[in-house]
Short mmCIF file of C-alpha atoms in Angstrom, two decimals:
data_model
loop_
_atom_site.label_atom_id
_atom_site.label_comp_id
_atom_site.label_asym_id
_atom_site.label_seq_id
_atom_site.Cartn_x
_atom_site.Cartn_y
_atom_site.Cartn_z
CA UNK A 1 -0.02 -0.05 -0.04
CA UNK A 2 1.14 3.42 -0.83
CA UNK A 3 2.49 5.23 2.30
CA UNK A 4 1.55 8.84 3.19
CA UNK A 5 4.01 11.65 3.04
CA UNK A 6 4.32 14.79 5.13
CA UNK A 7 2.41 17.85 4.07
CA UNK A 8 4.47 20.10 1.75
CA UNK A 9 4.20 22.85 4.45
CA UNK A 10 2.47 23.56 7.70
CA UNK A 11 0.48 26.69 7.76
CA UNK A 12 -0.21 28.70 10.89
CA UNK A 13 -3.39 30.85 11.28
CA UNK A 14 -2.91 34.21 12.80
CA UNK A 15 -6.15 36.39 12.99
CA UNK A 16 -5.65 39.84 11.84
CA UNK A 17 -7.94 40.93 14.68
CA UNK A 18 -7.47 39.24 18.03
CA UNK A 19 -10.69 39.04 20.03
CA UNK A 20 -11.77 37.33 23.21
CA UNK A 21 -14.64 35.06 22.61
CA UNK A 22 -17.58 34.01 24.80
CA UNK A 23 -18.11 30.29 24.29
CA UNK A 24 -21.07 28.43 25.77
CA UNK A 25 -21.16 24.56 25.92
CA UNK A 26 -24.51 23.34 26.98
CA UNK A 27 -26.77 20.21 26.44
CA UNK A 28 -27.60 16.95 28.21
CA UNK A 29 -24.72 14.98 26.63
CA UNK A 30 -21.20 13.83 27.71
CA UNK A 31 -18.51 16.40 26.62
CA UNK A 32 -19.11 19.89 28.11
CA UNK A 33 -16.54 20.19 30.85
CA UNK A 34 -14.15 17.94 28.79
CA UNK A 35 -14.53 20.36 25.92
CA UNK A 36 -13.53 23.28 28.11
CA UNK A 37 -10.63 21.31 29.48
CA UNK A 38 -9.55 20.62 25.97
CA UNK A 39 -9.59 24.30 25.27
CA UNK A 40 -7.35 24.75 28.42
CA UNK A 41 -4.92 22.21 26.88
CA UNK A 42 -5.01 24.01 23.55
CA UNK A 43 -4.47 27.46 25.10
CA UNK A 44 -1.53 26.03 27.05
CA UNK A 45 0.05 25.10 23.75
CA UNK A 46 -0.28 28.82 22.79
CA UNK A 47 1.38 29.97 25.99
CA UNK A 48 -1.77 31.45 27.30
CA UNK A 49 -2.77 31.68 30.91
CA UNK A 50 -5.65 29.58 32.01
CA UNK A 51 -8.06 29.84 34.97
CA UNK A 52 -10.70 27.18 35.59
CA UNK A 53 -13.38 27.73 38.20
CA UNK A 54 -15.67 24.89 38.93
CA UNK A 55 -19.02 26.03 40.28
CA UNK A 56 -20.72 22.84 41.27
CA UNK A 57 -17.86 20.44 41.69
CA UNK A 58 -15.72 20.15 44.73
CA UNK A 59 -17.01 17.04 46.71
CA UNK A 60 -16.24 14.34 44.22
CA UNK A 61 -12.77 13.69 42.88
CA UNK A 62 -12.25 14.54 39.26
CA UNK A 63 -9.20 13.58 37.18
CA UNK A 64 -8.73 17.18 35.96
CA UNK A 65 -7.75 18.30 39.44
CA UNK A 66 -4.54 16.33 39.05
CA UNK A 67 -4.38 16.65 35.27
CA UNK A 68 -3.79 20.43 35.46
CA UNK A 69 -1.06 19.93 38.07
CA UNK A 70 0.84 18.01 35.40
CA UNK A 71 0.85 20.83 32.93
CA UNK A 72 3.86 22.99 32.60
CA UNK A 73 2.00 26.20 31.97
CA UNK A 74 0.24 28.98 33.88
CA UNK A 75 -2.98 27.05 34.76
CA UNK A 76 -5.05 27.11 37.81
CA UNK A 77 -8.15 25.22 38.74
CA UNK A 78 -10.35 26.00 41.72
CA UNK A 79 -13.26 23.75 42.62
CA UNK A 80 -15.56 25.83 44.83
CA UNK A 81 -18.59 23.69 44.81
CA UNK A 82 -20.23 21.05 46.96
CA UNK A 83 -21.56 18.80 44.31
CA UNK A 84 -24.80 18.93 42.35
CA UNK A 85 -27.44 20.74 44.40
CA UNK A 86 -30.77 18.82 44.57
CA UNK A 87 -29.23 15.62 43.14
CA UNK A 88 -30.19 12.52 45.24
CA UNK A 89 -27.67 11.93 48.01
CA UNK A 90 -26.23 15.41 48.04
CA UNK A 91 -26.38 16.37 51.79
CA UNK A 92 -25.99 20.18 51.54
CA UNK A 93 -28.88 22.63 51.72
CA UNK A 94 -29.36 25.10 48.94
CA UNK A 95 -28.14 28.04 51.04
CA UNK A 96 -24.71 26.37 51.25
CA UNK A 97 -24.56 25.74 47.51
CA UNK A 98 -25.57 29.29 46.99
CA UNK A 99 -22.75 30.63 49.35
CA UNK A 100 -20.26 28.52 47.44
CA UNK A 101 -21.38 29.63 44.13
CA UNK A 102 -21.24 33.22 45.19
CA UNK A 103 -17.62 32.77 46.23
CA UNK A 104 -17.12 31.33 42.66
CA UNK A 105 -18.71 34.44 41.17
CA UNK A 106 -16.50 36.67 43.35
CA UNK A 107 -13.43 34.67 42.26
CA UNK A 108 -14.28 35.04 38.56
CA UNK A 109 -14.63 38.84 39.13
CA UNK A 110 -11.29 38.92 40.78
CA UNK A 111 -9.65 36.83 38.03
CA UNK A 112 -11.08 39.12 35.38
CA UNK A 113 -9.99 42.33 37.27
CA UNK A 114 -6.56 40.92 37.82
CA UNK A 115 -5.94 40.50 34.13
CA UNK A 116 -4.14 37.36 35.14
CA UNK A 117 -5.80 34.98 32.68
CA UNK A 118 -6.30 34.82 28.98
CA UNK A 119 -8.86 31.97 29.05
CA UNK A 120 -11.28 31.83 31.96
CA UNK A 121 -13.49 28.71 32.17
CA UNK A 122 -16.59 28.99 34.37
CA UNK A 123 -17.45 25.22 34.67
CA UNK A 124 -21.14 24.41 35.39
CA UNK A 125 -22.06 28.04 35.72
CA UNK A 126 -25.05 27.38 33.57
CA UNK A 127 -26.33 24.89 36.11
CA UNK A 128 -25.57 27.30 38.97
CA UNK A 129 -27.69 29.89 37.16
CA UNK A 130 -30.47 27.50 36.55
CA UNK A 131 -30.62 26.50 40.20
CA UNK A 132 -30.53 30.21 41.29
CA UNK A 133 -27.20 29.84 42.98
CA UNK A 134 -26.03 32.76 41.12
CA UNK A 135 -28.21 35.43 39.57
CA UNK A 136 -28.67 36.20 35.83
CA UNK A 137 -27.56 39.81 36.35
CA UNK A 138 -24.28 38.49 37.92
CA UNK A 139 -23.57 36.36 34.99
CA UNK A 140 -24.45 39.01 32.34
CA UNK A 141 -22.31 41.47 34.29
CA UNK A 142 -19.28 39.21 33.83
CA UNK A 143 -19.95 38.86 30.18
CA UNK A 144 -20.58 42.50 29.53
CA UNK A 145 -17.56 43.73 31.54
CA UNK A 146 -15.03 41.25 30.31
CA UNK A 147 -11.79 42.57 28.80
CA UNK A 148 -11.99 42.42 24.97
CA UNK A 149 -9.16 39.83 24.62
CA UNK A 150 -10.25 37.57 27.48
CA UNK A 151 -11.83 34.24 26.37
CA UNK A 152 -14.70 33.24 28.63
CA UNK A 153 -16.12 29.60 28.50
CA UNK A 154 -19.36 28.82 30.26
CA UNK A 155 -20.34 25.17 30.60
CA UNK A 156 -23.35 23.23 31.89
CA UNK A 157 -26.75 22.11 30.97
CA UNK A 158 -29.68 24.59 30.41
CA UNK A 159 -27.77 27.63 29.41
CA UNK A 160 -29.89 30.77 29.93
CA UNK A 161 -31.20 32.30 26.66
CA UNK A 162 -29.75 35.64 27.45
CA UNK A 163 -26.40 34.08 27.89
CA UNK A 164 -26.76 32.29 24.62
CA UNK A 165 -27.76 35.66 23.02
CA UNK A 166 -24.48 37.42 24.13
CA UNK A 167 -22.19 34.49 23.37
CA UNK A 168 -20.19 34.32 20.18
CA UNK A 169 -20.08 30.49 19.84
CA UNK A 170 -22.62 28.15 21.41
CA UNK A 171 -22.66 24.35 21.16
CA UNK A 172 -25.38 22.05 22.38
CA UNK A 173 -24.02 18.57 23.30
CA UNK A 174 -26.79 16.09 22.79
CA UNK A 175 -26.81 12.69 24.26
CA UNK A 176 -27.38 10.08 21.60
CA UNK A 177 -26.50 7.36 23.99
CA UNK A 178 -24.58 6.99 27.35
CA UNK A 179 -22.80 4.05 28.93
CA UNK A 180 -24.62 4.57 32.22
CA UNK A 181 -27.93 3.62 30.56
CA UNK A 182 -26.33 0.14 30.14
CA UNK A 183 -25.39 0.18 33.82
CA UNK A 184 -21.79 0.80 33.15
CA UNK A 185 -20.41 2.63 36.04
CA UNK A 186 -18.44 5.92 35.48
CA UNK A 187 -14.90 5.22 34.37
CA UNK A 188 -11.83 7.28 35.41
CA UNK A 189 -10.26 9.20 32.55
CA UNK A 190 -13.40 9.22 30.53
CA UNK A 191 -16.28 10.14 32.88
CA UNK A 192 -14.42 11.75 35.65
CA UNK B 1 -22.72 37.75 52.33
CA UNK B 2 -22.34 34.25 53.83
CA UNK B 3 -19.07 32.71 52.56
CA UNK B 4 -18.95 29.16 51.46
CA UNK B 5 -17.25 26.37 53.27
CA UNK B 6 -15.35 23.36 52.10
CA UNK B 7 -17.32 20.10 51.60
CA UNK B 8 -17.40 17.95 54.69
CA UNK B 9 -15.59 15.30 52.75
CA UNK B 10 -14.40 14.57 49.20
CA UNK B 11 -15.58 11.38 47.72
CA UNK B 12 -13.93 9.25 45.19
CA UNK B 13 -15.65 7.05 42.64
CA UNK B 14 -14.09 3.76 41.97
CA UNK B 15 -15.95 1.46 39.56
CA UNK B 16 -16.38 -2.12 40.74
CA UNK B 17 -15.98 -3.16 37.22
CA UNK B 18 -13.35 -1.35 35.10
CA UNK B 19 -14.20 -1.20 31.41
CA UNK B 20 -12.81 0.44 28.40
CA UNK B 21 -15.36 2.57 26.70
CA UNK B 22 -15.98 3.38 23.12
CA UNK B 23 -17.01 7.07 22.94
CA UNK B 24 -17.98 8.89 19.84
CA UNK B 25 -18.24 12.73 19.62
CA UNK B 26 -19.79 13.82 16.51
CA UNK B 27 -22.00 16.73 15.04
CA UNK B 28 -21.44 20.02 13.36
CA UNK B 29 -20.75 22.23 16.33
CA UNK B 30 -17.51 23.37 18.03
CA UNK B 31 -16.16 21.06 20.68
CA UNK B 32 -15.41 17.46 19.36
CA UNK B 33 -11.67 17.48 19.23
CA UNK B 34 -11.48 19.74 22.33
CA UNK B 35 -13.72 17.18 24.16
CA UNK B 36 -11.31 14.46 23.31
CA UNK B 37 -8.41 16.58 24.39
CA UNK B 38 -10.17 17.25 27.69
CA UNK B 39 -10.51 13.46 28.25
CA UNK B 40 -6.72 13.35 27.63
CA UNK B 41 -6.08 15.83 30.25
CA UNK B 42 -8.41 14.08 32.65
CA UNK B 43 -6.85 10.69 31.96
CA UNK B 44 -3.44 12.14 32.62
CA UNK B 45 -4.68 13.21 36.04
CA UNK B 46 -5.46 9.43 36.69
CA UNK B 47 -1.99 8.50 35.71
CA UNK B 48 -3.26 6.77 32.42
CA UNK B 49 -1.21 6.62 29.17
CA UNK B 50 -2.79 8.56 26.31
CA UNK B 51 -2.24 8.32 22.44
CA UNK B 52 -3.81 10.84 20.10
CA UNK B 53 -3.84 10.09 16.44
CA UNK B 54 -5.12 12.97 14.31
CA UNK B 55 -6.56 11.60 10.99
CA UNK B 56 -7.15 14.80 8.87
CA UNK B 57 -4.88 17.28 10.71
CA UNK B 58 -1.26 17.86 10.00
CA UNK B 59 -0.99 20.75 7.59
CA UNK B 60 -2.32 23.59 9.86
CA UNK B 61 -0.77 24.34 13.32
CA UNK B 62 -3.02 23.46 16.23
CA UNK B 63 -2.30 24.47 19.84
CA UNK B 64 -2.69 21.01 21.10
CA UNK B 65 0.48 19.88 19.40
CA UNK B 66 2.42 22.14 21.91
CA UNK B 67 -0.05 21.63 24.61
CA UNK B 68 0.52 17.92 24.92
CA UNK B 69 4.31 18.65 25.03
CA UNK B 70 3.73 20.65 28.28
CA UNK B 71 2.11 17.67 30.03
CA UNK B 72 4.20 15.66 32.53
CA UNK B 73 2.50 12.41 31.59
CA UNK B 74 2.63 9.61 29.24
CA UNK B 75 0.96 11.29 26.31
CA UNK B 76 1.76 11.19 22.55
CA UNK B 77 0.10 12.99 19.67
CA UNK B 78 0.70 12.20 16.04
CA UNK B 79 -0.86 14.30 13.29
CA UNK B 80 -0.85 12.12 10.24
CA UNK B 81 -3.00 14.02 7.99
CA UNK B 82 -2.79 16.81 5.29
CA UNK B 83 -5.91 18.81 6.16
CA UNK B 84 -9.46 18.47 5.26
CA UNK B 85 -9.79 16.61 1.97
CA UNK B 86 -12.10 18.32 -0.47
CA UNK B 87 -12.17 21.61 1.43
CA UNK B 88 -11.52 24.63 -0.68
CA UNK B 89 -7.79 25.40 -0.89
CA UNK B 90 -6.63 22.02 0.09
CA UNK B 91 -4.09 21.10 -2.57
CA UNK B 92 -3.72 17.38 -2.01
CA UNK B 93 -5.42 14.81 -4.16
CA UNK B 94 -7.77 12.21 -2.57
CA UNK B 95 -5.28 9.53 -3.06
CA UNK B 96 -2.70 11.29 -0.90
CA UNK B 97 -5.24 11.86 1.85
CA UNK B 98 -6.17 8.10 1.69
CA UNK B 99 -2.47 7.03 1.91
CA UNK B 100 -2.06 9.27 5.06
CA UNK B 101 -5.30 8.00 6.64
CA UNK B 102 -4.18 4.41 6.03
CA UNK B 103 -0.99 5.18 7.94
CA UNK B 104 -3.11 6.50 10.79
CA UNK B 105 -5.12 3.18 10.88
CA UNK B 106 -1.94 1.24 10.83
CA UNK B 107 -0.64 3.37 13.63
CA UNK B 108 -3.90 2.80 15.63
CA UNK B 109 -3.57 -0.92 15.17
CA UNK B 110 -0.04 -0.80 16.35
CA UNK B 111 -1.00 1.25 19.48
CA UNK B 112 -3.65 -1.20 20.23
CA UNK B 113 -1.42 -4.25 19.75
CA UNK B 114 1.32 -2.77 21.85
CA UNK B 115 -0.84 -2.39 24.96
CA UNK B 116 1.07 0.98 25.38
CA UNK B 117 -2.10 3.14 25.91
CA UNK B 118 -5.04 3.29 28.20
CA UNK B 119 -6.90 6.00 26.15
CA UNK B 120 -6.59 6.09 22.39
CA UNK B 121 -8.09 9.05 20.59
CA UNK B 122 -8.78 8.77 16.85
CA UNK B 123 -9.35 12.41 16.06
CA UNK B 124 -11.49 13.07 12.97
CA UNK B 125 -11.74 9.31 12.10
CA UNK B 126 -15.50 9.83 11.45
CA UNK B 127 -14.67 12.37 8.73
CA UNK B 128 -11.90 10.09 7.32
CA UNK B 129 -14.50 7.38 7.06
CA UNK B 130 -17.17 9.56 5.49
CA UNK B 131 -14.58 10.63 2.86
CA UNK B 132 -13.58 6.97 2.27
CA UNK B 133 -10.04 7.62 3.33
CA UNK B 134 -10.56 4.64 5.70
CA UNK B 135 -13.02 1.77 5.23
CA UNK B 136 -15.93 0.97 7.45
CA UNK B 137 -14.63 -2.59 8.06
CA UNK B 138 -11.08 -1.15 9.11
CA UNK B 139 -12.82 1.00 11.78
CA UNK B 140 -15.28 -1.68 12.94
CA UNK B 141 -12.21 -4.06 13.21
CA UNK B 142 -10.55 -1.64 15.55
CA UNK B 143 -13.57 -1.32 17.66
CA UNK B 144 -14.31 -5.14 17.76
CA UNK B 145 -10.74 -6.08 18.55
CA UNK B 146 -9.85 -3.45 21.14
CA UNK B 147 -8.69 -4.82 24.51
CA UNK B 148 -11.40 -4.77 27.11
CA UNK B 149 -9.85 -2.01 29.30
CA UNK B 150 -8.76 0.31 26.39
CA UNK B 151 -10.90 3.47 25.96
CA UNK B 152 -11.28 4.40 22.41
CA UNK B 153 -12.51 7.99 21.43
CA UNK B 154 -13.65 8.67 17.85
CA UNK B 155 -14.31 12.25 16.82
CA UNK B 156 -15.49 14.06 13.74
CA UNK B 157 -18.75 14.91 11.95
CA UNK B 158 -21.02 12.28 10.31
CA UNK B 159 -20.28 9.36 12.51
CA UNK B 160 -21.23 6.17 10.73
CA UNK B 161 -24.40 4.58 12.14
CA UNK B 162 -22.58 1.20 12.56
CA UNK B 163 -19.86 3.00 14.72
CA UNK B 164 -22.65 4.70 16.71
CA UNK B 165 -24.29 1.28 17.20
CA UNK B 166 -21.14 -0.38 18.74
CA UNK B 167 -20.25 2.73 20.94
CA UNK B 168 -21.12 2.93 24.55
CA UNK B 169 -21.32 6.71 24.71
CA UNK B 170 -22.25 8.95 21.74
CA UNK B 171 -22.70 12.77 21.84
CA UNK B 172 -23.71 14.93 19.02
CA UNK B 173 -22.39 18.45 19.29
CA UNK B 174 -24.81 20.80 17.52
CA UNK B 175 -23.89 24.29 16.39
CA UNK B 176 -26.32 26.76 17.96
CA UNK B 177 -24.09 29.61 16.83
CA UNK B 178 -20.50 30.11 15.79
CA UNK B 179 -18.29 33.15 15.86
CA UNK B 180 -17.12 32.60 12.31
CA UNK B 181 -20.69 33.37 11.08
CA UNK B 182 -20.11 36.97 12.52
CA UNK B 183 -16.90 37.01 10.37
CA UNK B 184 -14.71 36.61 13.55
CA UNK B 185 -11.57 34.82 12.50
CA UNK B 186 -10.45 31.62 14.39
CA UNK B 187 -8.80 32.51 17.70
CA UNK B 188 -5.80 30.72 19.08
CA UNK B 189 -6.56 28.72 22.32
CA UNK B 190 -10.24 28.45 21.45
CA UNK B 191 -10.52 27.52 17.79
CA UNK B 192 -7.08 26.05 17.23
#
């Protein structure tokens, strides 16, 4: 069989106008947080500074907590949450989830004000908004006042229509099928 | 305002039965390759060995090429392609794309046979199959003969129904909106 050869040359995109994008990854399927983490990896390749704030997560170990520690780049992950509010088995009252989500919003504001990151990921903020752990005005305020070059990524189900309206790029990740429906337990490296 | 507190304890999932999953990320929206890259980051956090084979990519710089180099874990990325076959401006004939994609399939087989990775990402293989750069039987053969604990992730638009049928988890990433439709150029760290 004929073997492939290298491309004659490797091109490199360079936008004439640099612009910080607002990206929303929503929907009920697998691949929202992971998609944001992939942008983090990609941004690291470009020498960009990355901040990840996890709104709902914090009470259940996730592989990305150690994954980011293994990256030789300016990347920080803060898990401020106490798990998914209202999900069976979660022991914390709404008020506690709200207090934690409010900390996350404060942290997002600080990160934006500090100018210390080029890509800011607000993981599960769409959920936090849906559950009223943060207010629509708080989220819109972050979006409206972000520095022009900062990329802001918002993940989680049930993205608010006004957030979708302001965003530049929005993807809905739809579940076609999921292993857990076949009673396959969550697997490390793929599911968490 | 009341400040949040740490969770009382941090739980850690540990599946009773470990199982290598077949995950397909398809659809026309942004977030397929990035989702796979996020799984790579997550898997690194678990100390897993990761191989990424990019089928169509290779003629246009992507941030992940340098991103993976900055990870202190057992991760390898090989871009075997010459860009998107049939896309305006791509100078290579179909036969050359086919030869490169066949190399990628051979490499995937080698990686599987070697037992050297726990997570194998076949980036854009769905596209390669749609464009007949690889054959359905070649892809099904990889899926049917994978070791039970190997996770296999297949990305790209237009996933083949027989691939979807065999997979454990399938997500369709739908474009709700995309910055390029507002004539915003691709931005480093987000789009490439």
